[in-house]
């Protein structure tokens, strides 16, 4: 068989009798290494359904429009995975857990008129924030005014529950009032605020 010997830069072992030295050029990685890695990461990103820029944290050569288009497509992919996870994992596990918890008396008995409420929980998936929240706030305000979008939809997109947000606002207002601060119940949005 062949004798394989490893060598560190600038150091070699003594060659055994009958062996000849063959030089080698340790100039690796070569110039085509970066394109190879980029192509490999692009393939991995495509297989995972995410953008190359997100996977590799590489923003070279992208502009706002191209990155936004990629992010939109990627977020749709993640939203579909979240919906699948809720339907095929969270709901069955919760349903079985609730049944077993009631049978084993781990929970207080549920009144008959509230069984459907406990049997159909609301699942809130992770939300996504945008790079330019001011433009999104303006667009959301216009959609609310046109009646094409609800506050619940806007908050769900951010991964928040409208009931929790309203409770937080109410609690915040009560706290402010108790210490003598008037913050108002809603901050009016004017054209000066939303215009660039």
PDB file of C-alpha atoms in Angstrom, residues 35-188:
ATOM      1  CA  UNK A  35     -18.210  30.653  -5.199  1.00  0.00           C
ATOM      2  CA  UNK A  36     -18.381  26.952  -4.273  1.00  0.00           C
ATOM      3  CA  UNK A  37     -19.499  27.756  -0.710  1.00  0.00           C
ATOM      4  CA  UNK A  38     -22.020  30.304  -2.008  1.00  0.00           C
ATOM      5  CA  UNK A  39     -23.486  27.773  -4.459  1.00  0.00           C
ATOM      6  CA  UNK A  40     -23.639  25.138  -1.706  1.00  0.00           C
ATOM      7  CA  UNK A  41     -25.427  27.506   0.682  1.00  0.00           C
ATOM      8  CA  UNK A  42     -27.862  28.511  -2.077  1.00  0.00           C
ATOM      9  CA  UNK A  43     -28.746  24.856  -2.580  1.00  0.00           C
ATOM     10  CA  UNK A  44     -29.206  24.318   1.155  1.00  0.00           C
ATOM     11  CA  UNK A  45     -31.367  27.450   1.431  1.00  0.00           C
ATOM     12  CA  UNK A  46     -33.513  26.305  -1.476  1.00  0.00           C
ATOM     13  CA  UNK A  47     -34.013  22.900   0.120  1.00  0.00           C
ATOM     14  CA  UNK A  48     -34.980  24.466   3.445  1.00  0.00           C
ATOM     15  CA  UNK A  49     -37.330  26.973   1.809  1.00  0.00           C
ATOM     16  CA  UNK A  50     -35.466  29.993   3.156  1.00  0.00           C
ATOM     17  CA  UNK A  51     -33.620  32.761   1.375  1.00  0.00           C
ATOM     18  CA  UNK A  52     -29.892  32.437   0.830  1.00  0.00           C
ATOM     19  CA  UNK A  53     -29.390  35.884   2.361  1.00  0.00           C
ATOM     20  CA  UNK A  54     -31.047  34.820   5.620  1.00  0.00           C
ATOM     21  CA  UNK A  55     -29.263  31.487   5.838  1.00  0.00           C
ATOM     22  CA  UNK A  56     -25.799  32.836   5.034  1.00  0.00           C
ATOM     23  CA  UNK A  57     -26.271  36.297   6.584  1.00  0.00           C
ATOM     24  CA  UNK A  58     -24.989  37.632   3.273  1.00  0.00           C
ATOM     25  CA  UNK A  59     -26.467  40.946   2.153  1.00  0.00           C
ATOM     26  CA  UNK A  60     -23.931  41.506  -0.616  1.00  0.00           C
ATOM     27  CA  UNK A  61     -25.555  42.695  -3.832  1.00  0.00           C
ATOM     28  CA  UNK A  62     -29.105  43.033  -2.487  1.00  0.00           C
ATOM     29  CA  UNK A  63     -31.325  46.092  -2.380  1.00  0.00           C
ATOM     30  CA  UNK A  64     -34.416  46.827  -0.302  1.00  0.00           C
ATOM     31  CA  UNK A  65     -36.863  45.560  -2.956  1.00  0.00           C
ATOM     32  CA  UNK A  66     -35.062  42.298  -3.608  1.00  0.00           C
ATOM     33  CA  UNK A  67     -34.548  41.504   0.070  1.00  0.00           C
ATOM     34  CA  UNK A  68     -38.190  42.352   0.849  1.00  0.00           C
ATOM     35  CA  UNK A  69     -39.406  40.053  -1.940  1.00  0.00           C
ATOM     36  CA  UNK A  70     -37.243  37.240  -0.589  1.00  0.00           C
ATOM     37  CA  UNK A  71     -38.341  37.862   2.984  1.00  0.00           C
ATOM     38  CA  UNK A  72     -42.041  37.885   2.001  1.00  0.00           C
ATOM     39  CA  UNK A  73     -41.718  34.522   0.286  1.00  0.00           C
ATOM     40  CA  UNK A  74     -39.731  33.103   3.191  1.00  0.00           C
ATOM     41  CA  UNK A  75     -42.248  34.332   5.752  1.00  0.00           C
ATOM     42  CA  UNK A  76     -45.093  32.707   3.810  1.00  0.00           C
ATOM     43  CA  UNK A  77     -43.133  29.464   3.986  1.00  0.00           C
ATOM     44  CA  UNK A  78     -42.671  29.806   7.759  1.00  0.00           C
ATOM     45  CA  UNK A  79     -46.351  30.700   8.226  1.00  0.00           C
ATOM     46  CA  UNK A  80     -47.396  27.552   6.378  1.00  0.00           C
ATOM     47  CA  UNK A  81     -45.064  25.491   8.587  1.00  0.00           C
ATOM     48  CA  UNK A  82     -46.546  27.159  11.687  1.00  0.00           C
ATOM     49  CA  UNK A  83     -50.088  26.398  10.505  1.00  0.00           C
ATOM     50  CA  UNK A  84     -49.139  22.785   9.775  1.00  0.00           C
ATOM     51  CA  UNK A  85     -47.472  22.440  13.194  1.00  0.00           C
ATOM     52  CA  UNK A  86     -50.568  23.782  14.951  1.00  0.00           C
ATOM     53  CA  UNK A  87     -52.970  21.554  13.015  1.00  0.00           C
ATOM     54  CA  UNK A  88     -50.953  18.327  13.045  1.00  0.00           C
ATOM     55  CA  UNK A  89     -49.090  18.556  16.343  1.00  0.00           C
ATOM     56  CA  UNK A  90     -50.335  21.187  18.781  1.00  0.00           C
ATOM     57  CA  UNK A  91     -54.066  20.476  18.426  1.00  0.00           C
ATOM     58  CA  UNK A  92     -53.809  16.657  18.717  1.00  0.00           C
ATOM     59  CA  UNK A  93     -51.382  16.872  21.660  1.00  0.00           C
ATOM     60  CA  UNK A  94     -53.545  19.452  23.449  1.00  0.00           C
ATOM     61  CA  UNK A  95     -56.737  17.468  22.797  1.00  0.00           C
ATOM     62  CA  UNK A  96     -55.212  14.300  24.235  1.00  0.00           C
ATOM     63  CA  UNK A  97     -53.650  16.189  27.154  1.00  0.00           C
ATOM     64  CA  UNK A  98     -56.989  17.803  28.047  1.00  0.00           C
ATOM     65  CA  UNK A  99     -58.776  14.444  27.901  1.00  0.00           C
ATOM     66  CA  UNK A 100     -56.177  12.747  30.095  1.00  0.00           C
ATOM     67  CA  UNK A 101     -56.004  15.686  32.533  1.00  0.00           C
ATOM     68  CA  UNK A 102     -59.787  15.591  33.005  1.00  0.00           C
ATOM     69  CA  UNK A 103     -59.908  11.797  33.366  1.00  0.00           C
ATOM     70  CA  UNK A 104     -57.091  11.772  35.950  1.00  0.00           C
ATOM     71  CA  UNK A 105     -58.536  14.756  37.866  1.00  0.00           C
ATOM     72  CA  UNK A 106     -55.435  16.867  37.216  1.00  0.00           C
ATOM     73  CA  UNK A 107     -57.786  19.739  36.338  1.00  0.00           C
ATOM     74  CA  UNK A 108     -60.833  20.988  38.143  1.00  0.00           C
ATOM     75  CA  UNK A 109     -64.017  19.713  36.489  1.00  0.00           C
ATOM     76  CA  UNK A 110     -65.077  21.891  33.557  1.00  0.00           C
ATOM     77  CA  UNK A 111     -68.711  23.010  33.435  1.00  0.00           C
ATOM     78  CA  UNK A 112     -70.581  21.474  30.514  1.00  0.00           C
ATOM     79  CA  UNK A 113     -71.298  24.883  28.972  1.00  0.00           C
ATOM     80  CA  UNK A 114     -67.535  25.658  28.832  1.00  0.00           C
ATOM     81  CA  UNK A 115     -66.245  22.384  27.389  1.00  0.00           C
ATOM     82  CA  UNK A 116     -66.244  23.735  23.828  1.00  0.00           C
ATOM     83  CA  UNK A 117     -64.246  26.794  24.952  1.00  0.00           C
ATOM     84  CA  UNK A 118     -61.570  24.606  26.531  1.00  0.00           C
ATOM     85  CA  UNK A 119     -61.648  22.142  23.628  1.00  0.00           C
ATOM     86  CA  UNK A 120     -60.887  24.793  21.001  1.00  0.00           C
ATOM     87  CA  UNK A 121     -57.900  26.841  22.170  1.00  0.00           C
ATOM     88  CA  UNK A 122     -56.613  29.737  20.112  1.00  0.00           C
ATOM     89  CA  UNK A 123     -53.053  29.209  18.932  1.00  0.00           C
ATOM     90  CA  UNK A 124     -50.900  32.264  18.308  1.00  0.00           C
ATOM     91  CA  UNK A 125     -47.944  31.673  16.011  1.00  0.00           C
ATOM     92  CA  UNK A 126     -44.800  33.776  15.973  1.00  0.00           C
ATOM     93  CA  UNK A 127     -45.200  37.140  14.297  1.00  0.00           C
ATOM     94  CA  UNK A 128     -42.814  39.026  12.069  1.00  0.00           C
ATOM     95  CA  UNK A 129     -41.739  42.658  12.313  1.00  0.00           C
ATOM     96  CA  UNK A 130     -40.747  44.726   9.296  1.00  0.00           C
ATOM     97  CA  UNK A 131     -37.703  46.806   8.517  1.00  0.00           C
ATOM     98  CA  UNK A 132     -39.775  49.958   7.978  1.00  0.00           C
ATOM     99  CA  UNK A 133     -42.495  49.915  10.673  1.00  0.00           C
ATOM    100  CA  UNK A 134     -43.642  53.470   9.891  1.00  0.00           C
ATOM    101  CA  UNK A 135     -44.743  52.520   6.359  1.00  0.00           C
ATOM    102  CA  UNK A 136     -46.448  49.416   7.706  1.00  0.00           C
ATOM    103  CA  UNK A 137     -48.235  51.435  10.408  1.00  0.00           C
ATOM    104  CA  UNK A 138     -49.508  53.857   7.775  1.00  0.00           C
ATOM    105  CA  UNK A 139     -50.678  51.013   5.530  1.00  0.00           C
ATOM    106  CA  UNK A 140     -52.378  49.292   8.482  1.00  0.00           C
ATOM    107  CA  UNK A 141     -54.124  52.527   9.483  1.00  0.00           C
ATOM    108  CA  UNK A 142     -55.451  52.974   5.955  1.00  0.00           C
ATOM    109  CA  UNK A 143     -56.699  49.390   5.845  1.00  0.00           C
ATOM    110  CA  UNK A 144     -58.482  49.823   9.194  1.00  0.00           C
ATOM    111  CA  UNK A 145     -60.115  53.007   7.905  1.00  0.00           C
ATOM    112  CA  UNK A 146     -61.158  51.243   4.681  1.00  0.00           C
ATOM    113  CA  UNK A 147     -62.512  48.302   6.650  1.00  0.00           C
ATOM    114  CA  UNK A 148     -60.263  45.784   4.895  1.00  0.00           C
ATOM    115  CA  UNK A 149     -58.209  44.791   7.938  1.00  0.00           C
ATOM    116  CA  UNK A 150     -58.895  44.421  11.642  1.00  0.00           C
ATOM    117  CA  UNK A 151     -56.740  45.345  14.601  1.00  0.00           C
ATOM    118  CA  UNK A 152     -56.762  41.661  15.549  1.00  0.00           C
ATOM    119  CA  UNK A 153     -55.213  40.796  12.163  1.00  0.00           C
ATOM    120  CA  UNK A 154     -52.510  43.444  12.570  1.00  0.00           C
ATOM    121  CA  UNK A 155     -51.617  42.242  16.052  1.00  0.00           C
ATOM    122  CA  UNK A 156     -51.665  38.585  14.967  1.00  0.00           C
ATOM    123  CA  UNK A 157     -49.138  39.431  12.236  1.00  0.00           C
ATOM    124  CA  UNK A 158     -46.864  40.679  15.018  1.00  0.00           C
ATOM    125  CA  UNK A 159     -47.433  37.533  17.089  1.00  0.00           C
ATOM    126  CA  UNK A 160     -49.644  39.291  19.628  1.00  0.00           C
ATOM    127  CA  UNK A 161     -53.123  38.577  20.960  1.00  0.00           C
ATOM    128  CA  UNK A 162     -55.607  41.457  20.801  1.00  0.00           C
ATOM    129  CA  UNK A 163     -57.165  40.633  24.186  1.00  0.00           C
ATOM    130  CA  UNK A 164     -53.760  40.685  25.889  1.00  0.00           C
ATOM    131  CA  UNK A 165     -52.799  43.952  24.192  1.00  0.00           C
ATOM    132  CA  UNK A 166     -56.081  45.624  25.172  1.00  0.00           C
ATOM    133  CA  UNK A 167     -55.643  44.389  28.759  1.00  0.00           C
ATOM    134  CA  UNK A 168     -52.117  45.822  28.804  1.00  0.00           C
ATOM    135  CA  UNK A 169     -53.364  49.168  27.489  1.00  0.00           C
ATOM    136  CA  UNK A 170     -56.155  49.248  30.077  1.00  0.00           C
ATOM    137  CA  UNK A 171     -53.728  48.357  32.874  1.00  0.00           C
ATOM    138  CA  UNK A 172     -51.260  50.986  31.664  1.00  0.00           C
ATOM    139  CA  UNK A 173     -53.945  53.681  31.603  1.00  0.00           C
ATOM    140  CA  UNK A 174     -55.139  52.736  35.102  1.00  0.00           C
ATOM    141  CA  UNK A 175     -51.583  52.850  36.437  1.00  0.00           C
ATOM    142  CA  UNK A 176     -50.968  56.250  34.832  1.00  0.00           C
ATOM    143  CA  UNK A 177     -54.222  57.595  36.264  1.00  0.00           C
ATOM    144  CA  UNK A 178     -53.359  56.282  39.749  1.00  0.00           C
ATOM    145  CA  UNK A 179     -50.134  58.312  39.769  1.00  0.00           C
ATOM    146  CA  UNK A 180     -51.696  61.380  38.191  1.00  0.00           C
ATOM    147  CA  UNK A 181     -50.384  61.056  34.632  1.00  0.00           C
ATOM    148  CA  UNK A 182     -52.751  61.657  31.722  1.00  0.00           C
ATOM    149  CA  UNK A 183     -51.635  59.593  28.745  1.00  0.00           C
ATOM    150  CA  UNK A 184     -54.983  59.351  26.953  1.00  0.00           C
ATOM    151  CA  UNK A 185     -56.518  56.176  25.610  1.00  0.00           C
ATOM    152  CA  UNK A 186     -55.284  56.372  22.035  1.00  0.00           C
ATOM    153  CA  UNK A 187     -52.647  58.453  20.340  1.00  0.00           C
ATOM    154  CA  UNK A 188     -54.166  60.132  17.269  1.00  0.00           C
TER     155      UNK A 188
END
